[in-house]
Coordinates of C-alpha atoms and ligand atoms in Angstrom, one line a residue:
Chain A
M1 CA -62.3 -39.4 -16.9
S2 CA -65.6 -41.2 -17.8
E3 CA -68.2 -39.4 -15.8
T4 CA -67.5 -35.7 -15.2
K5 CA -69.4 -32.5 -14.9
Y6 CA -66.8 -30.8 -17.1
K7 CA -66.9 -30.3 -20.9
M8 CA -64.4 -32.6 -22.6
I9 CA -62.2 -31.0 -25.2
P10 CA -58.7 -32.1 -26.3
T11 CA -55.9 -29.6 -25.5
R12 CA -54.9 -29.7 -29.2
D13 CA -58.2 -28.1 -30.1
G14 CA -57.4 -25.2 -27.7
F15 CA -54.1 -24.8 -29.5
G16 CA -55.8 -24.8 -32.9
H17 CA -58.2 -22.1 -31.8
G18 CA -55.4 -20.1 -30.3
L19 CA -53.4 -20.3 -33.5
V20 CA -56.3 -19.0 -35.6
E21 CA -56.7 -16.1 -33.2
L22 CA -53.0 -15.4 -33.4
G23 CA -53.1 -15.5 -37.2
K24 CA -55.6 -12.6 -37.3
V25 CA -53.6 -10.3 -35.1
N26 CA -50.0 -11.3 -35.7
K27 CA -48.9 -11.3 -39.3
D28 CA -45.5 -12.7 -38.4
V29 CA -47.0 -16.0 -37.2
V30 CA -46.3 -18.9 -39.7
V31 CA -47.2 -22.5 -39.2
L32 CA -45.3 -25.6 -40.2
S33 CA -46.4 -29.2 -40.1
A34 CA -44.7 -32.5 -40.8
D35 CA -47.6 -34.3 -42.5
L36 CA -49.8 -34.2 -39.4
T37 CA -51.7 -31.1 -40.2
E38 CA -55.2 -32.2 -39.2
S39 CA -54.1 -34.2 -36.2
T40 CA -52.2 -31.2 -34.7
R41 CA -55.1 -28.9 -35.6
A42 CA -52.7 -26.8 -37.7
N43 CA -55.2 -27.3 -40.5
W44 CA -57.5 -24.7 -38.9
F45 CA -54.8 -22.1 -39.4
K46 CA -54.0 -23.4 -42.8
K47 CA -57.6 -22.9 -43.9
E48 CA -57.7 -19.3 -42.8
F49 CA -54.1 -18.3 -43.8
P50 CA -52.9 -20.6 -46.5
D51 CA -50.1 -18.3 -47.5
R52 CA -48.6 -18.6 -44.0
F53 CA -48.8 -22.4 -43.8
F54 CA -46.0 -24.6 -44.9
G55 CA -46.1 -28.4 -45.1
L56 CA -42.7 -30.1 -44.9
G57 CA -43.8 -33.7 -45.4
V58 CA -42.6 -36.4 -43.1
A59 CA -39.4 -34.5 -42.2
E60 CA -39.3 -33.3 -38.6
Q61 CA -35.6 -32.5 -38.6
D62 CA -36.0 -30.3 -41.7
M63 CA -39.1 -28.7 -40.2
I64 CA -37.2 -27.6 -37.1
G65 CA -34.5 -26.1 -39.3
V66 CA -37.0 -24.4 -41.5
A67 CA -38.6 -23.0 -38.4
A68 CA -35.2 -21.7 -37.3
G69 CA -34.7 -20.0 -40.7
F70 CA -38.1 -18.3 -40.4
A71 CA -37.2 -17.1 -36.9
L72 CA -33.9 -15.7 -38.0
M73 CA -35.8 -13.6 -40.6
G74 CA -38.1 -12.2 -37.9
K75 CA -41.1 -14.6 -38.1
T76 CA -42.7 -16.5 -35.3
P77 CA -43.0 -20.1 -36.5
F78 CA -45.0 -22.8 -34.9
A79 CA -43.7 -26.2 -35.9
C80 CA -46.3 -28.9 -35.3
T81 CA -46.2 -32.7 -35.1
F82 CA -46.7 -35.5 -32.6
G83 CA -44.7 -35.1 -29.4
V84 CA -42.6 -38.2 -29.9
F85 CA -41.3 -36.8 -33.2
A86 CA -41.2 -33.2 -32.2
S87 CA -39.1 -33.8 -29.1
G88 CA -37.2 -37.0 -29.9
R89 CA -36.7 -37.3 -33.7
A90 CA -35.5 -33.7 -34.0
W91 CA -33.8 -33.2 -30.6
D92 CA -30.4 -32.3 -31.9
Q93 CA -32.0 -29.9 -34.4
I94 CA -33.8 -28.3 -31.5
R95 CA -30.6 -28.2 -29.4
V96 CA -28.4 -26.6 -32.0
S97 CA -30.7 -24.8 -34.5
V98 CA -33.2 -23.5 -32.0
A99 CA -32.1 -23.5 -28.3
Y100 CA -28.4 -22.7 -28.8
M101 CA -29.3 -19.7 -31.0
N102 CA -32.2 -18.8 -28.6
L103 CA -34.5 -18.4 -31.6
N104 CA -38.2 -17.5 -31.5
V105 CA -39.4 -21.0 -32.5
K106 CA -42.5 -22.5 -31.0
I107 CA -42.6 -26.3 -31.1
V108 CA -45.9 -27.9 -30.6
G109 CA -46.1 -31.6 -29.8
T110 CA -49.6 -33.1 -29.7
H111 CA -50.3 -36.6 -28.7
G112 CA -48.3 -36.4 -25.5
G113 CA -48.7 -39.2 -23.0
I114 CA -50.6 -42.5 -22.9
S115 CA -53.9 -40.7 -23.4
V116 CA -53.1 -41.2 -27.1
G117 CA -54.6 -44.6 -26.6
P118 CA -54.7 -47.4 -29.2
D119 CA -51.7 -46.3 -31.3
G120 CA -49.4 -47.6 -28.6
A121 CA -45.9 -46.9 -27.4
T122 CA -44.4 -45.4 -30.6
H123 CA -47.0 -42.7 -30.6
Q124 CA -47.3 -42.1 -26.9
A125 CA -44.7 -39.4 -25.9
L126 CA -43.6 -39.9 -22.3
E127 CA -40.3 -38.0 -22.4
E128 CA -40.9 -34.5 -23.7
I129 CA -40.6 -32.7 -20.3
S130 CA -37.2 -34.4 -19.7
L131 CA -35.9 -33.8 -23.2
M132 CA -36.9 -30.2 -23.4
R133 CA -36.2 -28.9 -19.9
I134 CA -32.5 -29.9 -20.1
L135 CA -32.0 -27.5 -22.9
P136 CA -30.8 -24.0 -22.0
N137 CA -33.1 -21.2 -23.2
M138 CA -36.1 -23.6 -23.7
T139 CA -39.5 -22.9 -22.1
M140 CA -41.7 -25.9 -21.6
I141 CA -45.5 -25.7 -21.2
V142 CA -48.0 -28.5 -20.4
P143 CA -51.5 -27.0 -20.4
C144 CA -54.1 -28.8 -18.3
D145 CA -57.1 -28.2 -20.6
A146 CA -58.2 -26.7 -23.9
L147 CA -58.7 -23.3 -22.5
E148 CA -55.3 -23.2 -20.9
A149 CA -53.8 -24.6 -24.2
K150 CA -55.3 -21.7 -26.1
K151 CA -53.9 -19.1 -23.6
A152 CA -50.5 -20.9 -23.7
T153 CA -50.4 -20.7 -27.5
I154 CA -51.1 -17.0 -27.5
S155 CA -48.6 -16.4 -24.6
A156 CA -46.0 -18.5 -26.4
A157 CA -46.2 -16.2 -29.4
N158 CA -45.7 -13.2 -27.3
H159 CA -42.8 -14.7 -25.4
K160 CA -39.4 -14.2 -27.0
G161 CA -37.4 -17.4 -27.3
P162 CA -38.0 -21.1 -27.9
V163 CA -41.1 -22.7 -26.4
Y164 CA -42.3 -26.3 -26.4
I165 CA -46.0 -26.9 -25.9
R166 CA -47.1 -30.4 -24.9
L167 CA -50.7 -31.2 -25.9
G168 CA -53.0 -34.2 -25.7
R169 CA -55.0 -36.1 -28.3
S170 CA -58.0 -37.1 -26.3
G171 CA -60.8 -35.1 -24.8
A172 CA -59.8 -33.7 -21.4
P173 CA -62.1 -32.0 -18.9
V174 CA -62.1 -28.2 -19.1
I175 CA -61.4 -27.3 -15.5
T176 CA -60.1 -23.7 -15.9
K177 CA -62.2 -20.7 -16.6
E178 CA -62.0 -18.0 -19.2
E179 CA -61.1 -15.4 -16.7
D180 CA -58.2 -17.4 -15.1
V181 CA -54.9 -15.7 -15.7
F182 CA -52.2 -17.7 -17.5
K183 CA -48.7 -16.6 -17.1
I184 CA -45.7 -18.6 -18.4
G185 CA -43.5 -19.6 -15.4
K186 CA -46.1 -18.7 -12.8
A187 CA -47.8 -21.7 -11.3
S188 CA -51.5 -21.5 -10.5
L189 CA -53.0 -22.4 -7.2
L190 CA -56.2 -24.4 -7.7
K191 CA -56.9 -25.3 -4.1
D192 CA -55.3 -24.2 -0.9
G193 CA -54.4 -26.7 1.8
K194 CA -52.0 -27.3 4.6
D195 CA -51.4 -31.1 4.9
V196 CA -49.7 -31.9 1.6
T197 CA -49.1 -30.2 -1.7
I198 CA -49.9 -31.8 -5.0
F199 CA -48.1 -30.4 -8.0
A200 CA -49.5 -31.6 -11.3
C201 CA -49.5 -30.8 -15.0
G202 CA -51.5 -31.6 -18.0
T203 CA -54.2 -34.3 -17.7
M204 CA -53.1 -35.0 -14.1
V205 CA -54.4 -31.7 -12.9
Y206 CA -57.9 -33.1 -13.2
E207 CA -57.0 -36.4 -11.6
S208 CA -55.4 -34.4 -8.8
L209 CA -58.6 -32.3 -8.4
M210 CA -60.5 -35.5 -8.0
A211 CA -57.9 -36.8 -5.5
C212 CA -58.3 -33.6 -3.4
E213 CA -62.0 -34.3 -3.1
T214 CA -61.4 -37.8 -1.8
L215 CA -58.7 -36.6 0.5
S216 CA -60.9 -33.9 1.9
K217 CA -63.6 -36.5 2.7
E218 CA -61.0 -38.3 4.7
G219 CA -60.0 -35.2 6.6
I220 CA -56.8 -34.4 4.6
N221 CA -56.5 -30.9 3.4
A222 CA -54.4 -31.0 0.3
R223 CA -53.1 -28.0 -1.7
L224 CA -53.3 -28.3 -5.5
I225 CA -51.0 -26.4 -7.8
N226 CA -51.2 -26.5 -11.6
M227 CA -47.5 -26.6 -12.7
H228 CA -48.3 -25.7 -16.3
T229 CA -44.7 -24.5 -16.9
P230 CA -42.2 -27.2 -16.0
K231 CA -39.5 -24.8 -17.3
P232 CA -38.8 -22.2 -16.1
I233 CA -40.2 -23.7 -12.9
D234 CA -41.9 -21.5 -10.3
K235 CA -39.3 -22.0 -7.5
D236 CA -40.9 -19.6 -5.1
C237 CA -44.2 -21.3 -5.3
I238 CA -42.6 -24.8 -4.7
I239 CA -40.5 -23.7 -1.7
K240 CA -43.4 -21.9 -0.1
A241 CA -45.7 -24.9 -0.5
A242 CA -43.1 -27.3 0.8
K243 CA -42.5 -25.1 3.9
E244 CA -46.2 -24.7 4.6
T245 CA -47.4 -28.2 4.0
G246 CA -44.3 -30.3 4.7
A247 CA -45.0 -33.0 2.1
V248 CA -45.3 -33.1 -1.6
V249 CA -46.8 -35.2 -4.4
T250 CA -46.1 -34.7 -8.1
A251 CA -48.3 -36.0 -10.8
E252 CA -47.6 -36.2 -14.5
E253 CA -48.7 -38.3 -17.5
H254 CA -45.0 -38.7 -18.3
T255 CA -42.0 -40.7 -17.2
I256 CA -40.9 -39.7 -13.7
A257 CA -37.2 -39.8 -14.9
G258 CA -36.4 -36.2 -15.6
G259 CA -40.0 -35.0 -15.7
L260 CA -42.1 -32.6 -13.6
G261 CA -41.4 -34.6 -10.4
S262 CA -37.7 -34.4 -11.0
A263 CA -37.8 -30.7 -11.7
I264 CA -39.7 -30.1 -8.5
S265 CA -37.4 -32.4 -6.4
E266 CA -34.4 -30.5 -7.7
V267 CA -35.8 -27.3 -6.3
L268 CA -36.7 -29.0 -3.0
A269 CA -33.5 -31.0 -2.5
E270 CA -31.5 -27.7 -2.6
N271 CA -33.9 -25.5 -0.8
C272 CA -36.4 -27.3 1.4
P273 CA -36.2 -31.1 1.5
V274 CA -39.5 -32.6 2.4
P275 CA -41.0 -36.1 1.9
I276 CA -42.0 -36.4 -1.8
K277 CA -43.9 -39.0 -3.8
F278 CA -44.0 -39.2 -7.6
V279 CA -47.0 -40.3 -9.6
G280 CA -46.0 -41.0 -13.2
V281 CA -44.8 -43.7 -15.5
R282 CA -42.0 -45.6 -14.0
D283 CA -39.3 -46.7 -16.6
K284 CA -41.8 -48.1 -19.0
F285 CA -43.0 -47.6 -22.6
G286 CA -46.7 -47.1 -23.2
Q287 CA -48.9 -49.6 -24.9
S288 CA -52.2 -49.9 -26.8
G289 CA -55.5 -49.5 -25.0
E290 CA -58.2 -47.0 -24.2
P291 CA -56.9 -43.9 -22.4
E292 CA -59.0 -44.7 -19.3
E293 CA -57.6 -48.3 -19.1
L294 CA -54.1 -47.0 -19.6
F295 CA -54.4 -44.5 -16.8
E296 CA -55.5 -47.4 -14.6
Y297 CA -52.8 -49.7 -15.8
F298 CA -50.0 -47.2 -15.2
G299 CA -51.3 -46.0 -11.9
L300 CA -52.2 -42.5 -12.9
K301 CA -55.6 -42.3 -11.4
A302 CA -56.9 -40.0 -8.7
K303 CA -56.8 -43.0 -6.3
N304 CA -53.0 -43.3 -6.9
I305 CA -52.6 -39.7 -6.1
V306 CA -54.6 -40.1 -2.9
Q307 CA -52.3 -43.0 -1.9
A308 CA -49.2 -41.0 -2.7
A309 CA -50.5 -38.1 -0.6
K310 CA -51.1 -40.4 2.3
D311 CA -47.6 -42.0 1.9
A312 CA -45.9 -38.6 1.7
I313 CA -47.8 -37.4 4.8
A314 CA -46.8 -40.6 6.7
M315 CA -43.1 -39.8 5.9
K316 CA -43.3 -36.5 7.7
R317 CA -41.6 -36.6 11.1
Chain B
M1 CA -21.8 -3.1 -50.4
A2 CA -20.2 -5.5 -52.7
Q3 CA -16.6 -4.6 -53.1
I4 CA -15.4 -5.3 -56.6
L5 CA -11.8 -6.4 -56.9
D6 CA -10.1 -7.8 -59.9
I7 CA -9.2 -11.5 -60.2
K8 CA -5.6 -11.0 -59.4
E9 CA -6.4 -9.1 -56.2
L10 CA -8.8 -11.8 -55.2
K11 CA -6.2 -14.5 -55.7
K12 CA -3.8 -12.5 -53.5
K13 CA -6.6 -12.2 -50.9
A14 CA -7.0 -16.0 -50.9
V15 CA -3.3 -16.5 -50.1
G16 CA -3.6 -13.9 -47.3
I17 CA -6.7 -15.7 -45.9
R18 CA -4.9 -19.0 -45.9
K19 CA -2.0 -17.5 -43.9
D20 CA -4.5 -16.1 -41.4
V21 CA -6.2 -19.4 -41.1
L22 CA -3.0 -21.2 -40.4
K23 CA -1.9 -18.6 -37.9
M24 CA -5.2 -18.8 -36.0
L25 CA -5.1 -22.6 -35.9
T26 CA -1.5 -22.7 -34.9
M27 CA -2.1 -20.3 -32.1
A28 CA -5.3 -22.1 -31.0
G29 CA -3.4 -25.5 -31.0
S30 CA -6.4 -27.3 -32.3
G31 CA -9.0 -27.0 -35.1
H32 CA -9.9 -28.1 -38.6
T33 CA -7.1 -27.3 -41.1
G34 CA -8.1 -29.3 -44.2
G35 CA -11.7 -28.3 -44.5
S36 CA -10.9 -24.6 -43.8
L37 CA -8.3 -24.4 -46.5
S38 CA -10.6 -26.0 -49.1
I39 CA -13.3 -23.3 -48.9
V40 CA -11.2 -20.1 -49.2
E41 CA -11.9 -19.2 -52.8
I42 CA -15.6 -20.0 -52.4
L43 CA -15.8 -17.5 -49.5
I44 CA -13.7 -14.9 -51.3
V45 CA -15.9 -14.9 -54.3
L46 CA -19.1 -14.8 -52.2
Y47 CA -18.0 -12.0 -49.9
Y48 CA -16.1 -9.9 -52.5
R49 CA -18.1 -10.5 -55.6
E50 CA -21.5 -12.1 -55.2
M51 CA -23.2 -11.2 -52.0
R52 CA -24.8 -7.9 -51.0
N53 CA -23.4 -7.3 -47.6
D54 CA -22.2 -4.4 -45.5
P55 CA -19.7 -5.1 -42.7
K56 CA -20.6 -1.8 -41.1
A57 CA -24.3 -2.9 -40.9
P58 CA -24.1 -6.6 -40.5
K59 CA -27.8 -6.9 -39.6
W60 CA -29.0 -4.9 -42.6
P61 CA -32.3 -6.7 -43.5
G62 CA -31.7 -6.6 -47.2
R63 CA -28.4 -8.4 -47.1
D64 CA -27.7 -11.8 -48.7
R65 CA -27.1 -14.5 -46.1
F66 CA -24.2 -16.9 -46.0
L67 CA -24.7 -20.0 -43.9
L68 CA -21.7 -22.1 -43.0
S69 CA -23.4 -25.5 -42.5
K70 CA -20.0 -27.2 -42.2
G71 CA -19.3 -25.3 -39.1
H72 CA -15.9 -26.9 -38.4
A73 CA -14.4 -24.8 -41.2
C74 CA -15.1 -21.5 -39.4
P75 CA -11.5 -20.4 -39.2
A76 CA -11.7 -19.6 -42.9
L77 CA -15.0 -17.7 -42.4
Y78 CA -13.7 -15.8 -39.4
A79 CA -10.6 -14.8 -41.4
V80 CA -12.7 -13.5 -44.3
L81 CA -15.1 -11.6 -42.0
A82 CA -12.2 -10.0 -40.3
E83 CA -10.6 -9.1 -43.6
K84 CA -13.9 -7.5 -44.7
G85 CA -14.1 -5.5 -41.5
Y86 CA -16.9 -7.2 -39.6
F87 CA -14.7 -7.3 -36.6
N88 CA -11.1 -6.7 -35.5
K89 CA -8.4 -8.8 -37.1
E90 CA -6.8 -9.0 -33.7
D91 CA -9.8 -11.1 -32.6
L92 CA -8.7 -13.9 -34.9
W93 CA -5.9 -14.8 -32.6
G94 CA -8.3 -15.6 -29.8
L95 CA -9.9 -18.4 -31.7
R96 CA -11.1 -21.3 -29.4
K97 CA -9.9 -19.4 -26.3
L98 CA -12.1 -19.0 -23.2
G99 CA -14.4 -16.0 -23.5
S100 CA -13.7 -15.5 -27.2
K101 CA -16.6 -14.8 -29.6
L102 CA -14.6 -16.9 -32.1
Q103 CA -15.9 -20.2 -30.8
G104 CA -14.5 -23.6 -32.0
H105 CA -17.7 -23.8 -34.1
P106 CA -19.6 -20.7 -35.2
Q107 CA -22.0 -19.1 -32.8
I108 CA -24.4 -16.2 -33.6
G109 CA -23.5 -13.1 -31.8
L110 CA -20.3 -12.5 -33.7
A111 CA -20.8 -10.0 -36.4
G112 CA -21.4 -11.6 -39.8
I113 CA -22.2 -15.1 -38.4
E114 CA -25.7 -15.9 -39.5
I115 CA -26.2 -19.3 -37.8
S116 CA -24.7 -21.4 -35.1
S117 CA -23.5 -24.6 -36.6
G118 CA -21.2 -27.6 -35.9
S119 CA -23.7 -30.4 -35.8
L120 CA -23.6 -31.3 -39.5
G121 CA -26.5 -31.4 -41.8
Q122 CA -28.6 -28.6 -40.4
G123 CA -27.8 -25.6 -42.5
L124 CA -29.8 -26.3 -45.6
S125 CA -33.1 -26.6 -43.6
I126 CA -32.4 -23.2 -42.1
A127 CA -31.6 -21.8 -45.5
N128 CA -35.0 -23.1 -46.7
G129 CA -36.8 -21.3 -43.8
M130 CA -34.9 -18.1 -44.7
A131 CA -35.8 -18.3 -48.4
L132 CA -39.4 -19.0 -47.6
A133 CA -39.5 -16.0 -45.2
A134 CA -37.9 -13.8 -47.7
R135 CA -40.5 -14.8 -50.3
L136 CA -43.3 -13.9 -47.8
D137 CA -41.7 -10.5 -47.3
K138 CA -41.3 -10.1 -51.1
S139 CA -37.6 -9.5 -50.5
D140 CA -35.0 -10.4 -53.1
T141 CA -32.5 -11.6 -50.5
R142 CA -30.4 -14.5 -51.7
I143 CA -29.4 -17.3 -49.3
Y144 CA -26.1 -19.2 -49.7
C145 CA -25.4 -22.4 -47.8
L146 CA -22.1 -24.2 -47.8
M147 CA -21.9 -27.9 -47.0
G148 CA -19.2 -30.5 -46.9
D149 CA -19.4 -33.6 -49.1
G150 CA -19.2 -35.9 -46.1
E151 CA -21.9 -33.7 -44.5
T152 CA -24.3 -34.7 -47.2
N153 CA -24.3 -38.3 -45.7
E154 CA -26.8 -36.7 -43.3
G155 CA -30.5 -37.6 -44.1
Q156 CA -31.6 -34.1 -43.1
V157 CA -29.7 -32.7 -46.0
W158 CA -31.9 -34.7 -48.4
E159 CA -35.1 -33.8 -46.5
A160 CA -34.1 -30.2 -47.0
A161 CA -33.2 -30.8 -50.7
M162 CA -36.7 -32.0 -51.3
T163 CA -38.2 -29.0 -49.4
A164 CA -36.2 -26.5 -51.5
S165 CA -37.2 -28.1 -54.8
H166 CA -40.8 -28.5 -53.7
Y167 CA -41.1 -24.8 -52.9
K168 CA -39.1 -23.8 -55.9
L169 CA -36.6 -21.9 -53.8
D170 CA -34.6 -20.2 -56.6
S171 CA -33.2 -17.6 -54.2
L172 CA -31.3 -20.4 -52.6
C173 CA -27.9 -21.5 -53.7
A174 CA -26.2 -24.5 -52.0
I175 CA -22.5 -25.0 -52.4
I176 CA -20.8 -28.4 -51.9
D177 CA -17.1 -28.3 -50.9
Y178 CA -16.5 -31.4 -52.9
N179 CA -13.1 -32.3 -51.5
K180 CA -13.8 -36.1 -51.5
L181 CA -12.6 -36.5 -47.9
Q182 CA -14.3 -36.8 -44.6
I183 CA -13.0 -37.9 -41.2
D184 CA -12.7 -41.7 -41.7
G185 CA -11.2 -41.5 -45.1
F186 CA -12.2 -40.9 -48.7
C187 CA -15.9 -40.2 -49.1
C188 CA -16.3 -43.0 -51.6
E189 CA -14.8 -45.5 -49.2
V190 CA -16.6 -44.3 -46.1
K191 CA -20.0 -44.3 -47.8
D192 CA -20.2 -44.2 -51.5
M193 CA -22.8 -41.7 -52.5
G194 CA -22.7 -43.0 -56.1
A195 CA -23.6 -40.6 -58.9
Y196 CA -23.4 -37.5 -56.8
L197 CA -24.4 -34.9 -59.2
D198 CA -27.3 -37.0 -60.5
K199 CA -28.6 -37.3 -56.9
W200 CA -29.0 -33.5 -56.7
K201 CA -30.6 -33.5 -60.2
D202 CA -33.0 -36.2 -59.1
F203 CA -33.9 -34.2 -56.1
G204 CA -35.0 -31.4 -58.4
W205 CA -32.0 -29.1 -58.3
N206 CA -30.1 -27.2 -61.0
V207 CA -26.6 -28.5 -60.7
I208 CA -23.5 -26.5 -61.6
E209 CA -20.2 -28.3 -61.5
T210 CA -17.1 -26.2 -61.2
D211 CA -13.5 -25.9 -59.9
G212 CA -13.8 -24.6 -56.4
H213 CA -10.3 -23.0 -56.4
D214 CA -10.7 -21.2 -59.7
I215 CA -12.0 -17.7 -58.9
E216 CA -13.2 -16.9 -62.5
K217 CA -15.0 -20.2 -62.8
L218 CA -16.6 -19.7 -59.4
I219 CA -17.8 -16.2 -60.3
N220 CA -19.3 -17.6 -63.5
A221 CA -21.0 -20.3 -61.5
F222 CA -22.6 -18.0 -59.0
D223 CA -23.6 -15.5 -61.7
K224 CA -25.3 -18.3 -63.6
A225 CA -27.1 -19.6 -60.4
K226 CA -28.7 -16.2 -60.1
T227 CA -30.3 -16.4 -63.5
V228 CA -31.9 -19.8 -62.9
K229 CA -35.6 -19.4 -62.0
G230 CA -38.1 -21.9 -60.5
I231 CA -35.6 -24.3 -59.0
P232 CA -32.8 -24.1 -56.4
T233 CA -29.2 -24.3 -57.6
V234 CA -26.4 -26.4 -56.1
I235 CA -22.8 -25.6 -57.0
V236 CA -20.7 -28.7 -56.7
A237 CA -17.2 -27.2 -56.3
H238 CA -14.3 -29.6 -56.9
T239 CA -11.8 -28.7 -54.2
I240 CA -8.7 -30.1 -52.6
K241 CA -8.8 -30.6 -48.9
G242 CA -5.9 -28.7 -47.3
K243 CA -5.5 -26.6 -50.6
G244 CA -2.4 -24.4 -50.7
V245 CA -0.1 -26.3 -48.3
S246 CA 1.7 -29.3 -50.0
F247 CA 1.9 -31.5 -46.9
V248 CA -1.7 -30.9 -45.9
E249 CA -3.3 -31.3 -49.3
N250 CA -5.5 -34.4 -49.7
K251 CA -4.3 -35.9 -46.4
V252 CA -7.1 -37.4 -44.4
E253 CA -5.1 -37.0 -41.1
W254 CA -5.2 -33.2 -41.5
H255 CA -9.0 -33.0 -41.1
G256 CA -9.1 -32.1 -37.4
I257 CA -5.6 -31.0 -36.4
A258 CA -3.8 -27.7 -36.2
P259 CA -0.3 -27.1 -37.5
K260 CA 2.6 -27.1 -35.1
K261 CA 4.9 -24.1 -35.1
E262 CA 7.5 -25.6 -37.6
E263 CA 4.7 -26.8 -39.8
Y264 CA 3.2 -23.3 -39.8
E265 CA 6.4 -21.7 -40.8
K266 CA 6.9 -24.2 -43.6
A267 CA 3.4 -23.6 -44.8
V268 CA 3.8 -19.8 -44.8
K269 CA 7.0 -20.1 -46.8
E270 CA 5.1 -22.1 -49.5
L271 CA 2.2 -19.6 -49.5
D272 CA 4.6 -16.6 -49.9
E273 CA 6.1 -18.4 -52.9
E274 CA 2.6 -18.7 -54.3
L275 CA 2.0 -15.1 -53.7
K276 CA 5.0 -14.1 -55.8
K277 CA 3.7 -16.1 -58.7
I278 CA 0.4 -14.2 -58.9
Ligands
TPP401 C1 -23.9 -34.5 -36.8 C2 -22.4 -34.6 -36.8 N1 -21.8 -35.8 -36.8 C3 -20.5 -35.9 -36.7 C4 -19.7 -34.7 -36.7 C5 -18.2 -34.9 -36.6 N2 -17.6 -34.4 -37.8 C6 -17.0 -33.2 -37.9 S1 -16.4 -32.9 -39.5 C7 -16.9 -34.4 -40.0 C8 -16.6 -34.9 -41.4 C9 -17.3 -34.0 -42.4 O1 -16.8 -34.2 -43.7 P1 -17.0 -33.1 -44.8 O2 -18.4 -32.6 -44.7 O3 -16.6 -33.7 -46.1 O4 -16.1 -32.0 -44.3 P2 -14.7 -31.4 -44.9 O5 -14.1 -32.5 -45.7 O6 -15.1 -30.3 -45.7 O7 -13.9 -31.0 -43.7 C10 -17.5 -35.1 -39.0 C11 -18.0 -36.5 -39.1 C12 -20.4 -33.5 -36.6 N3 -19.7 -32.4 -36.5 N4 -21.7 -33.4 -36.7
MG402 MG1 -15.1 -33.4 -47.4

């Protein structure tokens, strides 16, 4: 992501802006944080609406329960911390106190993926999609840029029921436009094509965009779909794309075990089996390094998507 | 609205609830007998004396909330809710059966049930959120949260304890069913929590110790809790696990089993004797 014509803004910033906007129009929005108020950008809301901000200290399990309590009283709580702690540390609390009761709790996990960089494996969440999409009633959103993150934040507040939003720490190219429509559960087509479909979410949407340029130079016309909502997944869009292009690549800054690729292959296996290649982290923890180096190390670059696309096409009969 | 009954009537109610609980469990063939019998008086005092509630309007926003964090003891709560008229008493006999709203552990959707629970340690955090929300809304709603003593082994309980005292949640009243037993044995042997009351004090709580089977003392404790401002209150209620049935009382093996038919009949006989003495 070094040289790019796009503006670089972390998705967490888009969330922070969305939250402040929400605060102005929705008096029921309250924000909770587990001692990561600045890192999650919850501090922007806190500054504007101190009465509706609640710090819980380093206590993620309690924070999720507190959020459930707020929701039961008619509020719309956003509980914010790093993705590893939001999804993993408090998973049973999310399961029982949030998802089982189908409460209007919004969980925001920043610092998703290896783009966290130098902090290393304990802080690089690679499992949130898997952990959240297995929970009934849960909606899982992975915005691809700051603009989409802002729209996702506002949509999440207007959506009734539990939502998890996965965000990144580092600057990410802003590839969507203000006028682009964001709808939870409705995938967005970024580029049409007929040879192969690339489904991507989060940071990998940009890498996939770059991959499409390379592929097109080589005469391969790839379709690119931004799967910003791994759950509920846009089944119709997946089946249509598989039928029309006959080969699929999935790309995620996340473990491939249970992640976006798994969600898509579940749909395809039952409805329209086609060759599929996964780009993602394969049964590994992250490690320290600069985001750019880590994308290279874990095989999450545009060139890896290009290769996967060619491999998937070669598997067509 | 709060139904005021005299102490004698409440004592009789407690016996009736115990009989219902035993019948439910016997018919279900499984469930948690000991921990259900130990909370009967606590529930009776809350639902008949302390809490503002209306069985005909279970979602009335101004109601006080009762959260059963030790969800496994739900047979007692179900029996009290049915007795209050939240739902049909007949429903009690469907406990744990396919399609019943009376799930093995509480699930919201059944009138009067405020939270789904069963994974121990989560209720107090939810109570915190409710108390904070009520404060934002300038409502005087009170929140009650009942936990088991073994349950308080959970770290989340102490996270929540700190939150409640930090935010000075005086509308919150926790109750500990202090029956000194959990699944693997006596609490002090499973994991000795040391000076238990001091722990709560050190976490910034007003602590009231009382007899959890003495209705008058419980009423006093709850009334006192209401007057304490600026800090949350915990009522540590000394109880006997399996209270009311001689062969169940204080027996670790009665934690998670239901009575068999003969045991049920024997228990009811004992309780009927008890009733005569009131
Ligand atoms: C998180 C969690 N771990 C374990 C259990 C299994 N469990 C059910 S009851 C219980 C013991 C609880 O002891 P206590 O809170 O003292 O309950 P009581 O004596 O009132 O029945 C355990 C370990 C559970 N329900 N939830
Ligand atoms: Mg106990």
